[in-house]
XYZ file of C-alpha atoms in Angstrom:
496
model
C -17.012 -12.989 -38.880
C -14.198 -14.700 -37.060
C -11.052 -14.196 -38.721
C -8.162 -16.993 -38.651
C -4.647 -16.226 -37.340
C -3.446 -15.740 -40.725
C -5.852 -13.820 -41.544
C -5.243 -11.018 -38.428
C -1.515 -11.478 -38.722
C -2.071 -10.242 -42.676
C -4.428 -7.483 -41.683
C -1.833 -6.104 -39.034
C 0.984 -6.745 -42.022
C -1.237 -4.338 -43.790
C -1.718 -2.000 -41.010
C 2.208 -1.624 -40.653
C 2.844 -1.060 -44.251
C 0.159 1.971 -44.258
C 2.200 3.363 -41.148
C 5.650 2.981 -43.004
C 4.218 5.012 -45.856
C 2.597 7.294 -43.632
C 6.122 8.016 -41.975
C 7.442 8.299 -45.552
C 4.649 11.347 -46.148
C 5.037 12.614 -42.901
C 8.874 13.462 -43.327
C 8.225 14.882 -46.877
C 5.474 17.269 -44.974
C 7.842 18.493 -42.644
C 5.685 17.539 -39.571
C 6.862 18.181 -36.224
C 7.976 15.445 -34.465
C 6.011 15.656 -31.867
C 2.998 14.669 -33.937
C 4.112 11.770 -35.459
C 4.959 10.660 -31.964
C 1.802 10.895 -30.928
C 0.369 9.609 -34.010
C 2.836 6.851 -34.438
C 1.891 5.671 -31.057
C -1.748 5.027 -31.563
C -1.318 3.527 -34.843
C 1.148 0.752 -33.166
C -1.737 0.622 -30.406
C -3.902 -0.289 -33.254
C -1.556 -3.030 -34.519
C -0.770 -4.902 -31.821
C -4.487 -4.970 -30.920
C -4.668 -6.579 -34.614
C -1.625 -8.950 -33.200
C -3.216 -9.839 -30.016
C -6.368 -11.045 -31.919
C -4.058 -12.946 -33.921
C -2.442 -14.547 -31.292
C -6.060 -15.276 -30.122
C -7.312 -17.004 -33.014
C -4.387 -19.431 -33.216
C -6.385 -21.484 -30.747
C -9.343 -22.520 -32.836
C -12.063 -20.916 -30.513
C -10.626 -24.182 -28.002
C -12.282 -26.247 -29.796
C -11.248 -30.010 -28.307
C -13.869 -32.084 -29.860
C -17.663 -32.575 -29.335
C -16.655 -33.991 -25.627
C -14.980 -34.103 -22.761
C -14.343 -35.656 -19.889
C -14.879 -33.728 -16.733
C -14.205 -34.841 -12.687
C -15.463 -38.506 -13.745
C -18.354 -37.315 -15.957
C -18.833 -36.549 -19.692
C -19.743 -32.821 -20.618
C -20.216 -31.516 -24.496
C -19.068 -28.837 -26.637
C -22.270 -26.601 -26.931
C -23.710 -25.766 -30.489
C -22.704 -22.304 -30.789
C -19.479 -20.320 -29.628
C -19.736 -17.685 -26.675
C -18.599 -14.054 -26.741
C -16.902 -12.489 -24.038
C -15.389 -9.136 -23.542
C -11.529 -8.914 -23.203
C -9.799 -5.290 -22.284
C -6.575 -5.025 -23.259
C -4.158 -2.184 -22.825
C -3.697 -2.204 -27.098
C -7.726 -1.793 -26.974
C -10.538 -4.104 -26.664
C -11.215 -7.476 -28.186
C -14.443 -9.703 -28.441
C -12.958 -13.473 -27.782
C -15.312 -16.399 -29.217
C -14.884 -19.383 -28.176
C -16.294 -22.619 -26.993
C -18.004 -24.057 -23.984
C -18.645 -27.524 -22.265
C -21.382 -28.576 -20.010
C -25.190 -29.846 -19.903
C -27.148 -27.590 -21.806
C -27.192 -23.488 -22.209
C -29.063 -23.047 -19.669
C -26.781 -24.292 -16.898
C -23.474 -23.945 -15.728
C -20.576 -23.860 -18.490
C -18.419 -26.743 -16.972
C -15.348 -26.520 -18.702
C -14.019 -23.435 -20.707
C -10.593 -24.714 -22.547
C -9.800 -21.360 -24.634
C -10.273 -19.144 -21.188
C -7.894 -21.883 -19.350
C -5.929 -21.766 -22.028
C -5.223 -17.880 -22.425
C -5.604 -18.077 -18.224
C -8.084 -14.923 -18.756
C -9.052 -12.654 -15.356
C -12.549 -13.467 -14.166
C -12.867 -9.408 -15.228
C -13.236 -8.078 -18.634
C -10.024 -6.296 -17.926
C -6.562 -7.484 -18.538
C -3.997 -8.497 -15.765
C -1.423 -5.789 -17.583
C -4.391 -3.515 -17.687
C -5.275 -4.136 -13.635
C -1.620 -3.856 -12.812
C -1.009 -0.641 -14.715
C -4.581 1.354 -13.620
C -3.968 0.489 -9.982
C -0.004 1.013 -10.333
C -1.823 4.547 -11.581
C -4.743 4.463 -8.533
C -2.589 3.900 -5.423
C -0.589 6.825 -6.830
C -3.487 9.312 -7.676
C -7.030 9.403 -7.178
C -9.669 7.642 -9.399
C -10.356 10.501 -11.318
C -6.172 11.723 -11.868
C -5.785 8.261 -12.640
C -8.696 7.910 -15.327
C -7.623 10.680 -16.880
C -3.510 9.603 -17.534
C -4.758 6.164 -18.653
C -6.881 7.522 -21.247
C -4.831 10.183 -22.249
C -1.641 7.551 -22.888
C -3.448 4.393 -23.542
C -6.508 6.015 -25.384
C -9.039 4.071 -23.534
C -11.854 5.430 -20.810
C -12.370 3.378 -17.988
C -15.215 4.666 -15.694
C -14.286 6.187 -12.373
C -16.617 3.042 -10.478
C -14.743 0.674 -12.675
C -11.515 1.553 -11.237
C -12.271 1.520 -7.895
C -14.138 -2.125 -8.491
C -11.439 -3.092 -9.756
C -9.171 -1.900 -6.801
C -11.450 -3.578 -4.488
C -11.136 -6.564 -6.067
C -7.525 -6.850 -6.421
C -7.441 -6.045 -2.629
C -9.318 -9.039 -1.768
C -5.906 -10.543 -2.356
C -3.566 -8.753 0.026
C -4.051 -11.392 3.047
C -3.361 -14.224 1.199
C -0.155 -13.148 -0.608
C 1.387 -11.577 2.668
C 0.823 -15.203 4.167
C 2.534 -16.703 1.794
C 5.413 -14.255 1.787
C 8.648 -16.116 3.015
C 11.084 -14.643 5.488
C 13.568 -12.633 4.732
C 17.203 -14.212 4.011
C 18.812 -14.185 7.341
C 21.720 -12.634 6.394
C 20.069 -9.388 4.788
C 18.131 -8.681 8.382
C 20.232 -6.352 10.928
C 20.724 -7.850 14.459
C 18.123 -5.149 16.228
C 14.160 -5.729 15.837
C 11.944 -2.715 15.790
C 8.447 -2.409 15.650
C 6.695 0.862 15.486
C 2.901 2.195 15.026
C 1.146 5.276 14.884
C -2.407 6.377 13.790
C -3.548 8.464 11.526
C -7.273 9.984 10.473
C -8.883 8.807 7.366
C -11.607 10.911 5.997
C -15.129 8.805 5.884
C -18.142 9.510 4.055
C -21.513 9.793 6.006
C -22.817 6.563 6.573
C -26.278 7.040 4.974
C -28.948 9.692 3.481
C -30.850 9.539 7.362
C -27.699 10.743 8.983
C -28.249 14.849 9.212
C -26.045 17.499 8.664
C -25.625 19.873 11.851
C -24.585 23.163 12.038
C -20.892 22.862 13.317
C -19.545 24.760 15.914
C -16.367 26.750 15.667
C -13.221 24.769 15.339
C -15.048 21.523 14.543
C -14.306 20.042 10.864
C -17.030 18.811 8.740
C -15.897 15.447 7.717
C -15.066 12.544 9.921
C -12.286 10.871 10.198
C -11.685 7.551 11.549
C -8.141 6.675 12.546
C -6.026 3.746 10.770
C -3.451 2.460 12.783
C -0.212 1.975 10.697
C 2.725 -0.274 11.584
C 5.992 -1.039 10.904
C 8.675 -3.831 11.175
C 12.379 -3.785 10.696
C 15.705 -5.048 11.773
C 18.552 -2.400 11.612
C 22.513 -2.494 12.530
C 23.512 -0.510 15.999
C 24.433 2.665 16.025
C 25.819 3.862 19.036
C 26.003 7.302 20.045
C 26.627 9.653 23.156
C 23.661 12.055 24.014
C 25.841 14.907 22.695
C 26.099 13.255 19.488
C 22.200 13.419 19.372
C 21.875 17.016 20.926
C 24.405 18.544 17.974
C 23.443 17.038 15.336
C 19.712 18.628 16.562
C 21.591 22.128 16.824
C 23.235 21.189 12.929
C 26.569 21.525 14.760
C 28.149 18.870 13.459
C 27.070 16.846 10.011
C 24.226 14.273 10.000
C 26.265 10.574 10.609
C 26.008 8.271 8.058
C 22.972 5.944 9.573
C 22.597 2.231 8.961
C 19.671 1.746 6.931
C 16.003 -0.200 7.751
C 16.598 -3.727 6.408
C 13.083 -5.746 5.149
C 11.156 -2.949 6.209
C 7.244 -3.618 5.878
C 4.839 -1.501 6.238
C 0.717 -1.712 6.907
C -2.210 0.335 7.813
C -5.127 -0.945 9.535
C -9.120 0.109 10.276
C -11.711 -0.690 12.611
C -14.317 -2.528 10.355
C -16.260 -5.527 10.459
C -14.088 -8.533 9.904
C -16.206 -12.335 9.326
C -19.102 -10.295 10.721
C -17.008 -9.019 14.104
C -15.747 -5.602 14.507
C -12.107 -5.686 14.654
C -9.769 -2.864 16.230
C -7.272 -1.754 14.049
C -4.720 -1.935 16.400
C -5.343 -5.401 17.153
C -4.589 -6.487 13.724
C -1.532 -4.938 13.200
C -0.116 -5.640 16.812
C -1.586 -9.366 15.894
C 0.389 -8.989 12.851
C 3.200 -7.549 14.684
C 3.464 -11.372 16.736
C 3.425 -12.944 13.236
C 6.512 -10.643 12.266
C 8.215 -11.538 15.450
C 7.928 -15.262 15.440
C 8.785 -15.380 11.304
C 11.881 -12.861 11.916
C 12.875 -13.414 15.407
C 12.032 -17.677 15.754
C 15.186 -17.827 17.911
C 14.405 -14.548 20.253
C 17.914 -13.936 19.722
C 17.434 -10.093 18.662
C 16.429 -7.340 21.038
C 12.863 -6.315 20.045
C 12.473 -2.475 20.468
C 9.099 -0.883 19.803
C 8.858 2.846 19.257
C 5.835 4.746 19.713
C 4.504 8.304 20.771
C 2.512 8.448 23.714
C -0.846 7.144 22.946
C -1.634 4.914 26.230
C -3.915 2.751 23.991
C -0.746 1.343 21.871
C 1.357 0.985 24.933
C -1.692 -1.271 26.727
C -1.534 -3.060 23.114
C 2.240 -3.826 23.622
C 1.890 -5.121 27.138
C -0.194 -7.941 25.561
C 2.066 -8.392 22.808
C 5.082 -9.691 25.212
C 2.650 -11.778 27.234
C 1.721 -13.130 23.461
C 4.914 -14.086 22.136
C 7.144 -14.242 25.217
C 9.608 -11.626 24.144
C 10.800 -9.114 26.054
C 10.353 -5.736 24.479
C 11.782 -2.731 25.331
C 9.396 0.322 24.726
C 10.986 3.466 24.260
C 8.844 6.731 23.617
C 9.922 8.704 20.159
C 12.189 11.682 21.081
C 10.904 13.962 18.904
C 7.420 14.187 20.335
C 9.399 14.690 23.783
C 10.671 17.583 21.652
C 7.757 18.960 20.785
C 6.397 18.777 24.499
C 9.602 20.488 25.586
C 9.299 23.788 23.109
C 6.034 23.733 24.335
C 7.545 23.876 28.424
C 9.946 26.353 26.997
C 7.449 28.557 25.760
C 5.920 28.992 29.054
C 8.695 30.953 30.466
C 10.416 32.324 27.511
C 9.126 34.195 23.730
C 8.970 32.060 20.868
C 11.602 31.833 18.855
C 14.110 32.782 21.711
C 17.547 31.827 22.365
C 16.663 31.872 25.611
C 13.485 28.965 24.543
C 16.047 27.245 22.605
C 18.479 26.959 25.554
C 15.867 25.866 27.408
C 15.004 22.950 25.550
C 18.915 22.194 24.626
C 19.324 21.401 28.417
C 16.277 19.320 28.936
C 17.213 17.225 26.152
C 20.644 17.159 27.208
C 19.265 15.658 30.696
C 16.438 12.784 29.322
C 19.240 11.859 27.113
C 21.473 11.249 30.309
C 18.394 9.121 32.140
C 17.893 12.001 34.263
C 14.142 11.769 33.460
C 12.928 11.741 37.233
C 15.278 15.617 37.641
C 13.680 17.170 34.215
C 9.894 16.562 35.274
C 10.692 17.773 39.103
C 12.163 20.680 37.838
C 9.659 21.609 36.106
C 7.100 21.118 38.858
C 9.340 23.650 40.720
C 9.382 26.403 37.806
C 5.139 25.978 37.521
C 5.204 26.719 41.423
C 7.751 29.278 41.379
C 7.300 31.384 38.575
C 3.904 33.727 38.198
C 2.480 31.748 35.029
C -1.376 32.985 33.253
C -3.629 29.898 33.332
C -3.295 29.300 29.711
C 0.137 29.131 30.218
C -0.117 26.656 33.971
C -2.132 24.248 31.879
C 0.377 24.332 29.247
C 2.932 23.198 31.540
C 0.892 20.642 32.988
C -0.093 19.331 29.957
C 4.051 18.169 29.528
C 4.120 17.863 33.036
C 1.859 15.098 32.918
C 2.709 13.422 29.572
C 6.791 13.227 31.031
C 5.544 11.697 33.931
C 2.986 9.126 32.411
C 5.578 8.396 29.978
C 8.453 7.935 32.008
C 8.929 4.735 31.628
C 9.205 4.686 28.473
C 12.446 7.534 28.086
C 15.147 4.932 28.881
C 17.760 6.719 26.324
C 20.791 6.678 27.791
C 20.131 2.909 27.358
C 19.201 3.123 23.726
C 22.071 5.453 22.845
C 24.771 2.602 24.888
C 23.310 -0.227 22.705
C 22.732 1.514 19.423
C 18.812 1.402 19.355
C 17.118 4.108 17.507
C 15.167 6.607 19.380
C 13.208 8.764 17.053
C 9.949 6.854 14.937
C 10.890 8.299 11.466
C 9.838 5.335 9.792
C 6.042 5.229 11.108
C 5.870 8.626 10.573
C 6.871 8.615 6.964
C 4.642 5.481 6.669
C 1.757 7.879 8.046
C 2.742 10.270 5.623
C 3.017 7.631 2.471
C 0.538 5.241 2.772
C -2.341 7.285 4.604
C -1.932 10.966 3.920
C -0.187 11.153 0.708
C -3.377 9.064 -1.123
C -6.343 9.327 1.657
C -6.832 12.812 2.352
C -6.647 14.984 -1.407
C -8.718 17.687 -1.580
C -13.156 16.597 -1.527
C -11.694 12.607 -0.878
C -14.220 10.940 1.483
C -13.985 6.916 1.523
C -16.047 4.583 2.924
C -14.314 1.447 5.080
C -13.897 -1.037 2.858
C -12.501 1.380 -0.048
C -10.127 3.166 2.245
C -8.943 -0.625 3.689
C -8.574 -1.979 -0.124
C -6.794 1.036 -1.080
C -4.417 1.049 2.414
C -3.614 -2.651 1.527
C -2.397 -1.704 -2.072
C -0.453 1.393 -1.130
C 1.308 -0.802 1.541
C 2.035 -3.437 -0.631
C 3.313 -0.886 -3.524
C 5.519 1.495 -0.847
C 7.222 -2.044 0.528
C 8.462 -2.577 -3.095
C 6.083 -5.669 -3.445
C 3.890 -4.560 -6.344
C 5.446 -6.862 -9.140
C 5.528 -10.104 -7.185
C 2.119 -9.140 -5.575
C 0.475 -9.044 -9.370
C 2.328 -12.083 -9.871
C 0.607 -14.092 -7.101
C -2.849 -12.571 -7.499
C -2.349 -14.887 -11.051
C -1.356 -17.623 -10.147
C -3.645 -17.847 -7.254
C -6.517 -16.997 -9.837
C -5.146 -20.178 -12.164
C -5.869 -21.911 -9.590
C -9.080 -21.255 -8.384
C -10.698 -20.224 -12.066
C -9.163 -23.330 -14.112
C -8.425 -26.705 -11.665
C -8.898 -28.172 -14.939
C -5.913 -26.022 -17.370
C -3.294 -28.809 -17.292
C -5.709 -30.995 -18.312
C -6.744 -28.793 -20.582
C -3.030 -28.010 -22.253
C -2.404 -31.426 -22.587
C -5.825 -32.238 -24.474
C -4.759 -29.162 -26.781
C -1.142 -30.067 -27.582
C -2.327 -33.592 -28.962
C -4.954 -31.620 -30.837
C -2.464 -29.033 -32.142
């Protein structure tokens, strides 16, 4: 039985005076108030599930008359009304309603009351979607089943959550090209671009591949490496390199920093894109191009890019400034220099040692200077001079070599004159947030397109774009679902 909207507005009238006398009896009973809380809540659940199928009925089924018109042909209200399922986050609903076109068996045409309510193509709600994924980029599937059911007392299914994140992926590309620059006076005058990878761990491709016994050291799941990027503009800060090498020691107090201004973030795999496999790196230094051109049309900002020193991204940057014409000055993150020099220092001195410390205070000291080409030759001296074991000679040469092939790249003492950063926080955090934090829980193996549908939605939420992203994904779906809702609207108001 379809009830009216008077009808369902009475019925939740009803509903609400049973919970005020309930409240009543609960206060005379001396309940705790947690309990009623809890109860209270899915009472009102309850009601406003009443109210939404209220609100729902007020439309007559859209009913608009035993025709309509239809791009230049006639269609007709079929005999009897359709049922289709409708998830809420007050509970679920069964929405009746009717349908235009030929006959049953074809095609319905025309749909007013689902143009009308602008209804997902899902059975599940847009508030629903935006709150289980809000939930799902945050936790994994199962976490995230478990708080939705426990505060909104419904049960989705573990597959139906990550359809649904899937799904809601699929809209990522279009909504970050329609994303308009930033204002132009919120962006700082310095451009930096910075990337990193980072493993993701991937199920085994099918039942035929076989499990081997795994030698020692070796890990048993796969991992295939996303490469993550970042892009933003940021004041200068200028500093001396004694500045840097205290506040390193904690001699003197952090400096107030400027702050990353329009900082976005993304995370990119190698998969199979229009039926071509696509590097990840390629999209996000293509992406990277897109950023310059939208944030930098002029070229009138110096365009930094900070890396480690993986020769793969470097190659990838060399292509970028032949791309878009810029120069770009590449400048190799200081603290993995760090972590190459405690390695150096450990070579010649115990760890943990002032004397290891001192060691890589004055190294430091030195690359900050631009006296690159004096730190790597005196270290070729100390590995020829000094008695090292082999473990400890390949050691060296291991820094020796990664100095040397990075040289170029350890230009400093020209970073610290102009105010350009030198350390890649910001990739590394984005490493940290988007990847790590979400892809690698404890038993989490993901195959390519679930770990690229769930890296576009943690990007999207850690840039601060989740609201305005949910807000696109609807409008974009008006459009595509219902070309005909004005039409529609207008045909209902005169009916109304």
């Amino acid at each position: 039985m379809i009830m009216t909207q008077e009808q369902a507005i009475l019925k939740a009238q009803d509903q609400f005076e049973q919970v005020l006398d309930w409240i009543r009896r609960a206060s005379s009973e001396a309940r705790r108030i947690d309990q009623v809380e809890s109860d209270l809540w899915g009472r009102m659940l309850e009601i406003n599930r009443q109210l939404l199928e209220g609100f729902v009925a007020g439309y007559q089924q859209g009913d608009l008359g035993p025709t309509l018109e239809h791009e230049g042909r006639v269609v007709r209200r079929l005999d009897q009304p359709h049922v289709r399922r409708y998830v809420s986050v007050f509970g679920e609903l069964a929405i009746s309603r009717y349908v235009y076109g030929t006959r049953e068996t074809q095609k319905h045409e025309v749909i007013p009351l689902d143009a009308l309510l602008g209804l997902p193509d899902s059975d599940f709600s847009y508030v629903l979607q935006d709150w289980e994924q809000g939930f799902c980029v945050g936790a994994s599937y199962s976490q995230s089943r478990h708080q939705i059911e426990r505060i909104l007392r419904l049960g989705p299914s573990v597959l139906s959550l990550e359809q649904m994140n899937g799904q809601m992926a699929s809209s990522a590309e279009g909504f970050w090209a329609s994303e308009p620059p930033a204002a132009a006076e919120t962006e700082g005058p310095i451009m930096v671009l910075t990337a990193d990878g980072k493993g993701v761990p991937m199920r085994r491709e099918g039942p035929s591949e076989k499990r081997v016994r795994l030698k020692r050291g070796e890990k048993a799941n796969r991992k295939r490496q996303a490469c993550v990027g970042g892009v933003y503009t940021i004041e200068p800060f200028a500093r001396t390199a004694e500045d840097v090498v205290h506040e390193w020691q904690r001699k003197t107090s952090v400096q107030e920093r400027p702050r990353p201004q329009n900082k976005k973030l993304r995370a990119e795999l190698t998969r199979p894109i229009q039926g071509r496999e696509v590097n990840g790196k390629d999209c996000i230094f293509g992406w990277f191009a897109e950023q310059i051109q939208l944030r930098n049309p002029k070229h009138d900002k110096p365009v930094v890019c900070l890396m480690d020193g993986d020769r793969a991204l470097w190659e990838k940057v060399k292509t970028l400034i032949k791309t878009v014409g810029v120069p770009i000055l590449c400048i190799l993150d200081v603290f993995h220099v760090l972590e190459y020099l405690w390695s150096a220092a450990y070579c010649f001195h115990p760890d943990g040692s002032r004397e290891a410390e001192a060691f890589v205070t004055d190294r430091l000291r030195r690359l900050l200077h631009g006296d690159v080409g004096y730190v790597i030759g005196g270290l070729r001296q100390m590995q020829t001079k000094h008695k090292l074991s082999k473990s400890k000679r390949e050691q060296l040469s291991k820094v020796i070599s990664y100095l040397s092939n990075n040289r170029a790249y350890m230009r400093y003492d020209v970073c610290l004159s102009q105010g350009y950063p030198i350390g890649s926080g910001v990739v590394e955090g984005a490493c940290r947030h988007v990847v790590k934090d979400r892809m690698e829980g404890t038993g989490m193996r993901w195959c390519v397109a679930g770990a690229q549908a769930m890296l576009d939605l943690r990007a999207i939420h850690c840039n601060g774009d989740w609201d305005a992203f949910q807000q696109y994904r609807i409008r974009t779906d008006m459009r595509n679902l219902y070309p005909y809702r004005r039409r529609v609207r207008r045909l209902y108001r005169k009916t109304a």
